[in-house]
Coordinates of C-alpha atoms in Angstrom, one line a residue:
Chain A
X1031 CA 132.5 -84.6 10.7
X1032 CA 131.8 -81.9 8.0
X1033 CA 127.7 -80.9 7.8
X1034 CA 126.3 -79.2 5.9
X1035 CA 129.0 -79.2 3.3
X1036 CA 130.8 -75.8 2.3
X1037 CA 130.3 -75.8 -1.3
X1038 CA 128.2 -78.1 -3.8
X1039 CA 130.3 -81.1 -4.4
X1040 CA 132.5 -80.3 -8.4
X1041 CA 132.0 -76.8 -7.7
X1042 CA 136.2 -75.8 -8.1
X1043 CA 137.6 -72.5 -7.2
X1044 CA 140.4 -70.3 -6.7
X1045 CA 140.6 -70.4 -3.6
X1046 CA 140.7 -74.0 -3.5
X1047 CA 144.0 -74.1 -5.7
X1048 CA 145.7 -71.1 -4.2
X1049 CA 145.2 -73.1 -0.6
X1050 CA 147.3 -76.0 -1.7
X1051 CA 150.1 -74.3 -2.0
X1052 CA 150.2 -73.8 1.8
X1053 CA 149.5 -77.5 2.6
X1054 CA 151.9 -78.7 5.0
X1055 CA 153.9 -82.2 4.4
X1056 CA 152.1 -85.2 4.5
X1057 CA 153.3 -86.9 7.7
X1058 CA 152.6 -83.6 10.0
X1059 CA 149.2 -83.5 8.1
X1060 CA 148.1 -86.8 9.1
X1061 CA 149.4 -86.5 12.4
X1062 CA 148.0 -82.7 13.1
X1063 CA 144.4 -84.4 11.4
X1064 CA 144.9 -87.6 13.9
X1065 CA 145.2 -85.6 16.6
X1066 CA 142.4 -83.6 16.6
X1067 CA 140.5 -86.1 15.3
X1068 CA 141.1 -87.7 18.5
X1069 CA 140.4 -84.6 20.6
X1070 CA 136.8 -85.0 18.9
X1071 CA 137.1 -88.2 20.0
X1072 CA 137.5 -87.7 23.4
X1073 CA 135.3 -85.3 23.9
X1074 CA 132.4 -87.9 22.4
X1075 CA 134.0 -90.0 24.9
X1076 CA 133.3 -87.5 27.8
X1077 CA 129.4 -86.5 26.7
X1078 CA 128.9 -90.5 26.5
X1079 CA 130.5 -91.0 30.1
X1080 CA 127.9 -87.6 31.7
X1081 CA 124.8 -87.7 29.1
X1082 CA 121.4 -88.4 31.6
X1083 CA 120.2 -91.6 29.6
X1084 CA 121.2 -95.0 28.2
X1085 CA 119.1 -93.4 25.0
X1086 CA 121.8 -90.5 24.9
X1087 CA 124.5 -92.7 25.8
X1088 CA 123.3 -95.1 22.9
X1089 CA 123.1 -92.3 20.6
X1090 CA 126.4 -90.7 21.1
X1091 CA 128.2 -94.2 20.8
X1092 CA 127.5 -94.5 17.7
X1093 CA 129.1 -91.0 16.7
X1094 CA 131.9 -91.9 19.3
X1095 CA 132.7 -95.9 16.7
X1096 CA 132.5 -93.3 13.9
X1097 CA 135.0 -91.0 14.8
X1098 CA 136.7 -93.8 16.1
X1099 CA 136.8 -95.7 13.0
X1100 CA 138.5 -92.3 11.1
X1101 CA 140.7 -92.3 14.0
X1102 CA 142.2 -95.9 13.1
X1103 CA 142.1 -95.0 9.4
X1104 CA 144.3 -92.3 10.0
X1105 CA 146.7 -94.1 11.7
X1106 CA 146.4 -96.6 9.0
X1107 CA 147.8 -94.1 6.5
X1108 CA 150.5 -93.1 9.0
X1109 CA 152.1 -96.1 9.5
X1110 CA 151.2 -97.6 5.6
X1111 CA 154.4 -94.8 5.5
X1112 CA 156.3 -96.9 8.4
X1113 CA 155.7 -93.7 10.3
X1114 CA 154.8 -93.5 14.0
X1115 CA 151.8 -92.3 14.3
X1116 CA 152.7 -91.3 18.5
X1117 CA 155.8 -89.1 16.9
X1118 CA 153.6 -87.2 14.1
X1119 CA 150.9 -86.4 16.7
X1120 CA 152.7 -85.2 19.3
X1121 CA 154.4 -82.1 17.8
X1122 CA 150.3 -80.6 18.5
X1123 CA 150.1 -81.7 21.7
X1124 CA 150.8 -78.3 23.1
X1125 CA 148.5 -76.3 20.7
X1126 CA 145.9 -79.0 21.9
X1127 CA 146.0 -78.8 25.6
X1128 CA 145.5 -75.0 24.9
X1129 CA 142.2 -76.1 22.8
X1130 CA 141.2 -78.5 25.2
X1131 CA 141.1 -76.0 28.1
X1132 CA 138.8 -74.3 26.1
X1133 CA 136.5 -76.1 24.3
X1134 CA 135.9 -79.5 27.2
X1135 CA 132.9 -79.1 29.6
X1136 CA 131.7 -81.2 32.1
X1137 CA 128.2 -80.3 29.8
X1138 CA 126.7 -83.2 27.6
X1139 CA 124.9 -80.5 25.7
X1140 CA 128.5 -78.6 25.4
X1141 CA 130.7 -81.6 24.7
X1142 CA 128.3 -82.3 21.9
X1143 CA 128.6 -78.5 20.5
X1144 CA 132.1 -79.0 20.4
X1145 CA 131.7 -81.9 18.6
X1146 CA 129.8 -81.0 16.2
X1147 CA 130.8 -77.3 15.3
X1148 CA 134.4 -77.6 16.3
X1149 CA 134.7 -81.2 15.1
X1150 CA 132.8 -79.7 11.6
X1151 CA 135.0 -76.6 11.4
X1152 CA 137.8 -78.8 11.7
X1153 CA 136.7 -81.7 9.2
X1154 CA 136.4 -79.1 6.4
X1155 CA 140.0 -77.8 7.2
X1156 CA 141.7 -81.1 6.9
X1157 CA 139.4 -82.4 3.8
X1158 CA 140.5 -79.2 2.1
X1159 CA 144.1 -80.0 2.8
X1160 CA 143.9 -83.3 2.0
X1161 CA 142.7 -82.4 -1.8
X1162 CA 145.5 -79.9 -1.7
X1163 CA 148.3 -83.0 -0.9
X1164 CA 146.7 -84.9 -3.9
X1165 CA 147.4 -88.1 -4.8
X1166 CA 146.2 -91.7 -3.5
X1167 CA 146.5 -90.5 0.1
X1168 CA 145.2 -87.4 0.1
X1169 CA 142.3 -88.2 -1.8
X1170 CA 141.6 -91.5 0.6
X1171 CA 141.6 -89.0 3.6
X1172 CA 139.7 -86.4 1.8
X1173 CA 136.7 -89.0 1.6
X1174 CA 137.3 -89.7 5.3
X1175 CA 137.3 -86.4 6.5
X1176 CA 134.1 -86.3 4.1
X1177 CA 132.0 -88.8 6.0
X1178 CA 129.5 -87.6 8.0
X1179 CA 130.7 -89.7 11.5
X1180 CA 127.5 -89.3 13.1
X1181 CA 127.7 -85.7 13.0
X1182 CA 123.8 -85.2 11.3
X1183 CA 122.4 -87.9 14.9
X1184 CA 124.6 -84.6 17.1
X1185 CA 122.7 -82.0 15.4
X1186 CA 119.4 -84.0 16.1
X1187 CA 119.8 -84.2 19.5
X1188 CA 120.9 -81.0 19.7
X1189 CA 118.2 -79.5 17.9
X1190 CA 115.8 -81.2 20.2
X1191 CA 117.0 -79.5 23.3
X1192 CA 117.7 -76.0 22.4
X1193 CA 114.0 -76.3 20.6
X1194 CA 112.3 -77.4 24.0
X1195 CA 114.6 -75.0 26.2
X1196 CA 115.3 -71.2 25.5
X1197 CA 117.7 -70.9 28.3
X1198 CA 120.3 -73.9 27.4
X1199 CA 119.8 -72.1 23.5
X1200 CA 121.2 -69.2 24.8
X1201 CA 123.7 -70.8 26.9
X1202 CA 124.5 -73.3 23.8
X1203 CA 124.6 -70.1 21.1
X1204 CA 127.4 -68.2 23.4
X1205 CA 129.3 -71.7 23.5
X1206 CA 128.8 -72.1 19.8
X1207 CA 130.1 -68.3 19.7
X1208 CA 133.6 -68.9 21.8
X1209 CA 134.5 -72.3 19.4
X1210 CA 135.0 -70.4 16.7
X1211 CA 138.1 -69.0 17.7
X1212 CA 139.8 -71.2 19.2
X1213 CA 139.2 -74.0 16.7
X1214 CA 140.4 -71.7 14.0
X1215 CA 143.6 -71.6 15.9
X1216 CA 143.8 -74.7 16.7
X1217 CA 143.3 -75.3 12.9
X1218 CA 145.3 -72.6 11.7
X1219 CA 149.3 -74.2 13.5
X1220 CA 148.8 -76.8 10.2
X1221 CA 149.4 -74.3 7.6
X1222 CA 152.7 -73.9 6.6
X1223 CA 154.9 -71.1 6.4
X1224 CA 152.5 -68.4 8.4
X1225 CA 154.3 -68.9 11.2
X1226 CA 156.2 -65.9 11.2
X1227 CA 154.3 -63.1 11.2
X1228 CA 155.5 -59.7 9.8
X1229 CA 157.5 -61.3 6.9
X1230 CA 156.1 -60.9 3.4
X1231 CA 155.6 -64.4 3.0
X1232 CA 153.3 -64.3 6.2
X1233 CA 151.3 -61.7 4.5
X1234 CA 150.6 -63.3 1.4
X1235 CA 149.8 -66.4 3.0
X1236 CA 147.3 -65.0 5.0
X1237 CA 145.6 -63.1 2.2
X1238 CA 145.1 -66.4 0.2
X1239 CA 144.0 -68.3 3.6
X1240 CA 141.2 -65.6 4.3
X1241 CA 139.1 -66.8 2.3
X1242 CA 139.4 -70.1 3.3
X1243 CA 138.7 -69.4 7.0
X1244 CA 135.9 -66.9 5.6
X1245 CA 134.2 -70.7 4.2
X1246 CA 134.7 -72.0 7.2
X1247 CA 133.0 -69.3 9.3
X1248 CA 130.4 -69.3 6.7
X1249 CA 129.8 -72.8 7.4
X1250 CA 130.3 -72.7 10.8
X1251 CA 127.2 -69.7 10.4
X1252 CA 125.3 -72.2 8.7
X1253 CA 125.5 -75.0 11.5
X1254 CA 124.5 -73.0 14.1
X1255 CA 121.1 -71.6 12.0
X1256 CA 120.6 -75.1 11.7
X1257 CA 120.5 -76.1 15.3
X1258 CA 118.3 -72.9 16.1
X1259 CA 121.0 -70.8 17.5
X1260 CA 122.1 -67.1 17.1
X1261 CA 125.7 -67.3 15.4
Chain B
X938 CA 136.7 -109.5 27.6
X939 CA 137.2 -112.6 29.1
X940 CA 141.0 -113.6 29.3
X941 CA 141.8 -116.0 30.5
X942 CA 139.4 -118.0 29.9
X943 CA 137.5 -119.8 32.8
X944 CA 137.8 -123.2 31.6
X945 CA 139.4 -124.9 28.5
X946 CA 136.5 -124.8 25.7
X947 CA 134.9 -127.9 25.4
X948 CA 134.9 -129.0 28.6
X949 CA 131.3 -129.5 29.7
X950 CA 130.5 -129.5 33.6
X951 CA 127.3 -129.8 35.7
X952 CA 127.5 -125.9 37.2
X953 CA 127.2 -124.7 33.2
X954 CA 123.8 -127.3 33.4
X955 CA 122.2 -126.2 36.4
X956 CA 123.4 -122.8 35.9
X957 CA 120.8 -122.8 32.8
X958 CA 118.1 -123.2 35.0
X959 CA 118.2 -119.5 36.6
X960 CA 119.0 -117.6 33.5
X961 CA 116.6 -114.8 32.6
X962 CA 114.0 -114.0 29.8
X963 CA 115.7 -113.1 27.1
X964 CA 115.3 -109.3 26.7
X965 CA 115.9 -108.8 30.2
X966 CA 119.1 -110.6 29.8
X967 CA 119.8 -108.8 26.2
X968 CA 119.1 -105.5 28.0
X969 CA 121.4 -106.2 30.8
X970 CA 123.8 -107.6 29.1
X971 CA 123.9 -103.9 27.2
X972 CA 123.5 -101.9 30.4
X973 CA 126.8 -103.3 31.9
X974 CA 128.8 -103.5 28.5
X975 CA 127.9 -99.5 27.9
X976 CA 129.1 -99.0 31.2
X977 CA 132.7 -100.8 30.7
X978 CA 132.8 -98.8 27.2
X979 CA 131.9 -95.6 29.8
X980 CA 134.8 -96.2 31.8
X981 CA 137.0 -97.1 28.4
X982 CA 136.1 -93.4 27.0
X983 CA 136.7 -92.5 30.4
X984 CA 140.5 -93.6 30.7
X985 CA 140.5 -92.3 27.0
X986 CA 139.7 -89.2 28.2
X987 CA 142.1 -89.1 31.1
X988 CA 145.2 -91.1 29.9
X989 CA 148.3 -89.0 29.5
X990 CA 149.7 -89.7 26.1
X991 CA 149.3 -90.0 22.8
X992 CA 150.4 -93.5 22.9
X993 CA 148.4 -94.6 25.5
X994 CA 145.0 -93.3 24.0
X995 CA 145.4 -94.7 20.8
X996 CA 146.0 -98.0 22.3
X997 CA 142.7 -97.3 24.3
X998 CA 140.8 -96.3 21.7
X999 CA 141.3 -99.5 19.9
X1000 CA 139.7 -101.4 23.0
X1001 CA 137.1 -99.2 23.1
X1002 CA 136.1 -99.3 19.1
X1003 CA 135.4 -103.0 19.9
X1004 CA 134.0 -102.9 23.3
X1005 CA 131.6 -100.5 21.5
X1006 CA 131.1 -102.8 18.5
X1007 CA 129.9 -105.1 20.8
X1008 CA 127.5 -102.9 22.3
X1009 CA 126.1 -102.0 18.8
X1010 CA 126.1 -106.2 18.3
X1011 CA 123.9 -106.0 21.5
X1012 CA 121.7 -103.6 20.8
X1013 CA 121.2 -104.7 17.3
X1014 CA 119.8 -108.1 18.8
X1015 CA 117.4 -106.4 21.0
X1016 CA 116.1 -104.7 18.0
X1017 CA 115.9 -107.2 15.8
X1018 CA 113.5 -108.7 18.7
X1019 CA 110.6 -105.1 17.8
X1020 CA 112.0 -104.3 21.2
X1021 CA 113.1 -101.2 22.8
X1022 CA 116.8 -101.2 23.7
X1023 CA 116.4 -98.7 26.3
X1024 CA 113.1 -100.1 27.5
X1025 CA 114.9 -103.0 28.9
X1026 CA 118.5 -101.5 29.9
X1027 CA 117.0 -99.1 32.1
X1028 CA 115.9 -101.4 34.7
X1029 CA 119.4 -101.7 35.3
X1030 CA 119.8 -98.3 36.0
X1031 CA 119.8 -98.0 39.9
X1032 CA 122.0 -101.2 40.2
X1033 CA 124.4 -99.6 37.9
X1034 CA 124.7 -95.9 39.9
X1035 CA 125.7 -98.1 42.8
X1036 CA 128.4 -100.1 40.6
X1037 CA 129.8 -96.7 39.1
X1038 CA 129.9 -95.3 42.4
X1039 CA 132.7 -97.4 43.4
X1040 CA 134.0 -98.7 40.1
X1041 CA 134.3 -95.2 38.5
X1042 CA 137.6 -93.5 39.2
X1043 CA 139.4 -90.3 37.7
X1044 CA 142.8 -92.2 37.3
X1045 CA 143.6 -94.5 34.0
X1046 CA 145.1 -96.9 36.2
X1047 CA 142.3 -97.3 37.6
X1048 CA 140.0 -96.9 35.1
X1049 CA 141.6 -99.9 32.9
X1050 CA 141.7 -101.6 35.6
X1051 CA 138.5 -101.7 35.9
X1052 CA 137.3 -102.6 32.8
X1053 CA 139.8 -105.5 32.2
X1054 CA 138.6 -107.1 36.0
X1055 CA 135.0 -106.1 36.2
X1056 CA 135.0 -106.2 32.3
X1057 CA 136.1 -109.9 32.0
X1058 CA 133.7 -111.0 35.6
X1059 CA 130.8 -109.3 33.4
X1060 CA 131.8 -111.0 30.0
X1061 CA 132.6 -114.8 31.8
X1062 CA 129.3 -114.3 33.1
X1063 CA 127.0 -113.3 30.2
X1064 CA 128.8 -115.5 28.2
X1065 CA 127.6 -118.4 30.6
X1066 CA 124.3 -117.0 30.8
X1067 CA 124.3 -116.7 27.1
X1068 CA 125.1 -120.3 26.8
X1069 CA 122.2 -121.6 29.4
X1070 CA 119.8 -119.3 27.1
X1071 CA 120.8 -121.4 24.1
X1072 CA 119.0 -120.8 20.5
X1073 CA 120.6 -119.2 17.6
X1074 CA 120.6 -115.9 19.8
X1075 CA 122.3 -117.1 22.8
X1076 CA 124.7 -118.4 20.6
X1077 CA 125.7 -115.4 18.9
X1078 CA 125.7 -113.6 22.0
X1079 CA 128.1 -116.0 23.9
X1080 CA 130.6 -115.6 20.6
X1081 CA 129.9 -112.3 20.8
X1082 CA 131.1 -112.0 24.1
X1083 CA 133.9 -114.6 24.4
X1084 CA 135.8 -112.1 21.8
X1085 CA 139.0 -110.6 23.9
X1086 CA 137.7 -107.0 22.6
X1087 CA 141.0 -105.8 23.3
X1088 CA 141.5 -107.1 27.2
X1089 CA 144.6 -108.8 25.9
X1090 CA 146.0 -105.3 25.3
X1091 CA 144.4 -103.4 28.6
X1092 CA 146.4 -106.0 30.2
X1093 CA 149.5 -105.2 28.6
X1094 CA 149.4 -101.7 29.7
X1095 CA 148.7 -102.5 33.1
X1096 CA 151.3 -105.3 33.4
X1097 CA 153.9 -102.8 32.0
X1098 CA 152.8 -100.0 34.4
X1099 CA 152.5 -102.4 37.4
X1100 CA 156.2 -103.7 36.8
X1101 CA 157.7 -100.1 36.7
X1102 CA 156.1 -99.0 40.3
X1103 CA 155.6 -100.7 43.2
X1104 CA 153.4 -98.1 45.0
X1105 CA 151.2 -98.3 42.1
X1106 CA 151.2 -101.9 42.3
X1107 CA 150.3 -101.9 45.8
X1108 CA 147.1 -99.3 44.9
X1109 CA 145.8 -101.1 41.9
X1110 CA 145.8 -104.4 44.0
X1111 CA 143.5 -102.9 46.4
X1112 CA 141.4 -101.7 43.7
X1113 CA 141.1 -105.0 42.2
X1114 CA 140.1 -106.8 45.4
X1115 CA 137.6 -103.7 45.6
X1116 CA 135.9 -104.5 42.1
X1117 CA 135.4 -108.3 43.0
X1118 CA 132.2 -108.3 45.6
X1119 CA 130.9 -104.7 43.0
X1120 CA 130.6 -106.7 40.1
X1121 CA 129.2 -110.0 41.6
X1122 CA 126.2 -107.8 42.7
X1123 CA 125.6 -105.9 40.0
X1124 CA 125.9 -109.4 38.0
X1125 CA 123.4 -111.4 40.0
X1126 CA 120.7 -109.1 39.9
X1127 CA 120.4 -110.6 36.2
X1128 CA 119.8 -114.2 37.7
X1129 CA 115.9 -115.1 38.0
X1130 CA 114.7 -116.6 41.2
X1131 CA 117.2 -115.3 43.8
X1132 CA 115.9 -111.8 45.1
X1133 CA 113.5 -113.1 47.3
X1134 CA 116.2 -114.3 50.2
X1135 CA 115.1 -116.5 53.0
X1136 CA 112.9 -118.6 50.9
X1137 CA 113.7 -122.5 49.9
X1138 CA 113.8 -122.0 46.5
X1139 CA 116.4 -118.7 47.2
X1140 CA 118.7 -121.5 48.9
X1141 CA 118.4 -123.8 46.5
X1142 CA 119.3 -121.2 43.6
X1143 CA 122.2 -119.7 45.8
X1144 CA 123.5 -123.4 46.2
X1145 CA 123.7 -123.7 42.4
X1146 CA 124.9 -120.5 41.5
X1147 CA 127.4 -120.7 44.2
X1148 CA 129.8 -122.5 42.2
X1149 CA 130.1 -120.8 38.9
X1150 CA 130.3 -117.2 41.2
X1151 CA 133.6 -119.1 43.1
X1152 CA 135.0 -120.1 39.0
X1153 CA 134.3 -116.1 38.3
X1154 CA 136.3 -115.3 41.4
X1155 CA 139.1 -117.8 40.5
X1156 CA 139.2 -116.5 36.8
X1157 CA 139.5 -113.2 38.4
X1158 CA 142.7 -114.7 40.7
X1159 CA 144.3 -115.4 37.6
X1160 CA 143.9 -112.2 35.8
X1161 CA 145.4 -110.4 38.8
X1162 CA 148.1 -112.9 39.1
X1163 CA 148.7 -112.3 35.2
X1164 CA 148.9 -108.6 36.0
X1165 CA 151.3 -109.1 39.0
X1166 CA 149.3 -108.2 41.6
X1167 CA 148.4 -110.1 44.6
X1168 CA 144.4 -111.1 44.4

């Protein structure tokens, strides 16, 4: 899920090329992408269970199917490398647990907003990592993560609710602002060689990654604006 | 989800023919099948969200995808009749609400057992109703509902947990016994002309339907046995 696009297709940038240096190994990358995508699916599943009408449930169910299809394709990529998906997802369990505490809700609007905003940021981020990895797998995974996966309809549902209820709009705006930091935190655990703060390599990595995160935040702001929320 | 089969394929019986007289109109039938199948999907979604490991979540996610695919096919049948799926699901909201209170849990084993046993009984029941309806739609829906939809793997997971834990086995057996009545209750609201207790027509209908429900209960008992639970 990554609407709107970070940048027009075909536009190449120095940022993207530098970023590739910090892409992790293939299996840890696929493991993390699968673990975080499964978390998006779980939040959609939670929203499906608590949504107030058959109509809303039905619409959420299509997004859920699409995110699960992405999930099963990611897992199939791990299996095709003769590796165990569970083993390569497990290292991200702790980071996910923290994220889950902050980004999960019992309210379906908040859950959908998490899926749309956080799922969108994570989709953008892993799509860029996948392009950095390159090769056939990298291309397939980037294509997979560039799919809408139901995000447009999540946005449509949220936009309608937000336009109709100023109190809801205000509380969802706050929820959306909270999500940025939590999402960047859970995303950056994928980057190689940035886990030793204070080292020169770490500083160099930070400097390179910074513009990418700036882009992710800009795309997040555009998503918020598109929903009628103040970022 | 309807494993094991109610009866060998190709065996015809008087029960099945009589039963057809009580099949509801096509749109209410599809509406109820979709509403109850969505409830199975929601319980799988709840199980996905609370399951304890990536491995279990992954396995539940495949069953969820399959039940959602059934859901989307049922909804497509309603749409192909130029009808609104929401409108034809809504009449079953109250019956479902009561069922949900009784058959939903915060425990993933209980949720999977609900999906396997209750989903299995409902699948058997609606498959028979679909055969009674006949025609192209009836045949398509019967084929759709005769699919495994991940039930075999739910049974495998449950069997492993039950074999390993006698206390769990005992509490799940009780859960399974509770589900029978609740499931029959939510299922029978689909039958035409049985809603006026005390009338001669009602008694005749009850007499015809009784053997079908006896079969559903027998299949339920076989499922319980297959899991290592006392029915």
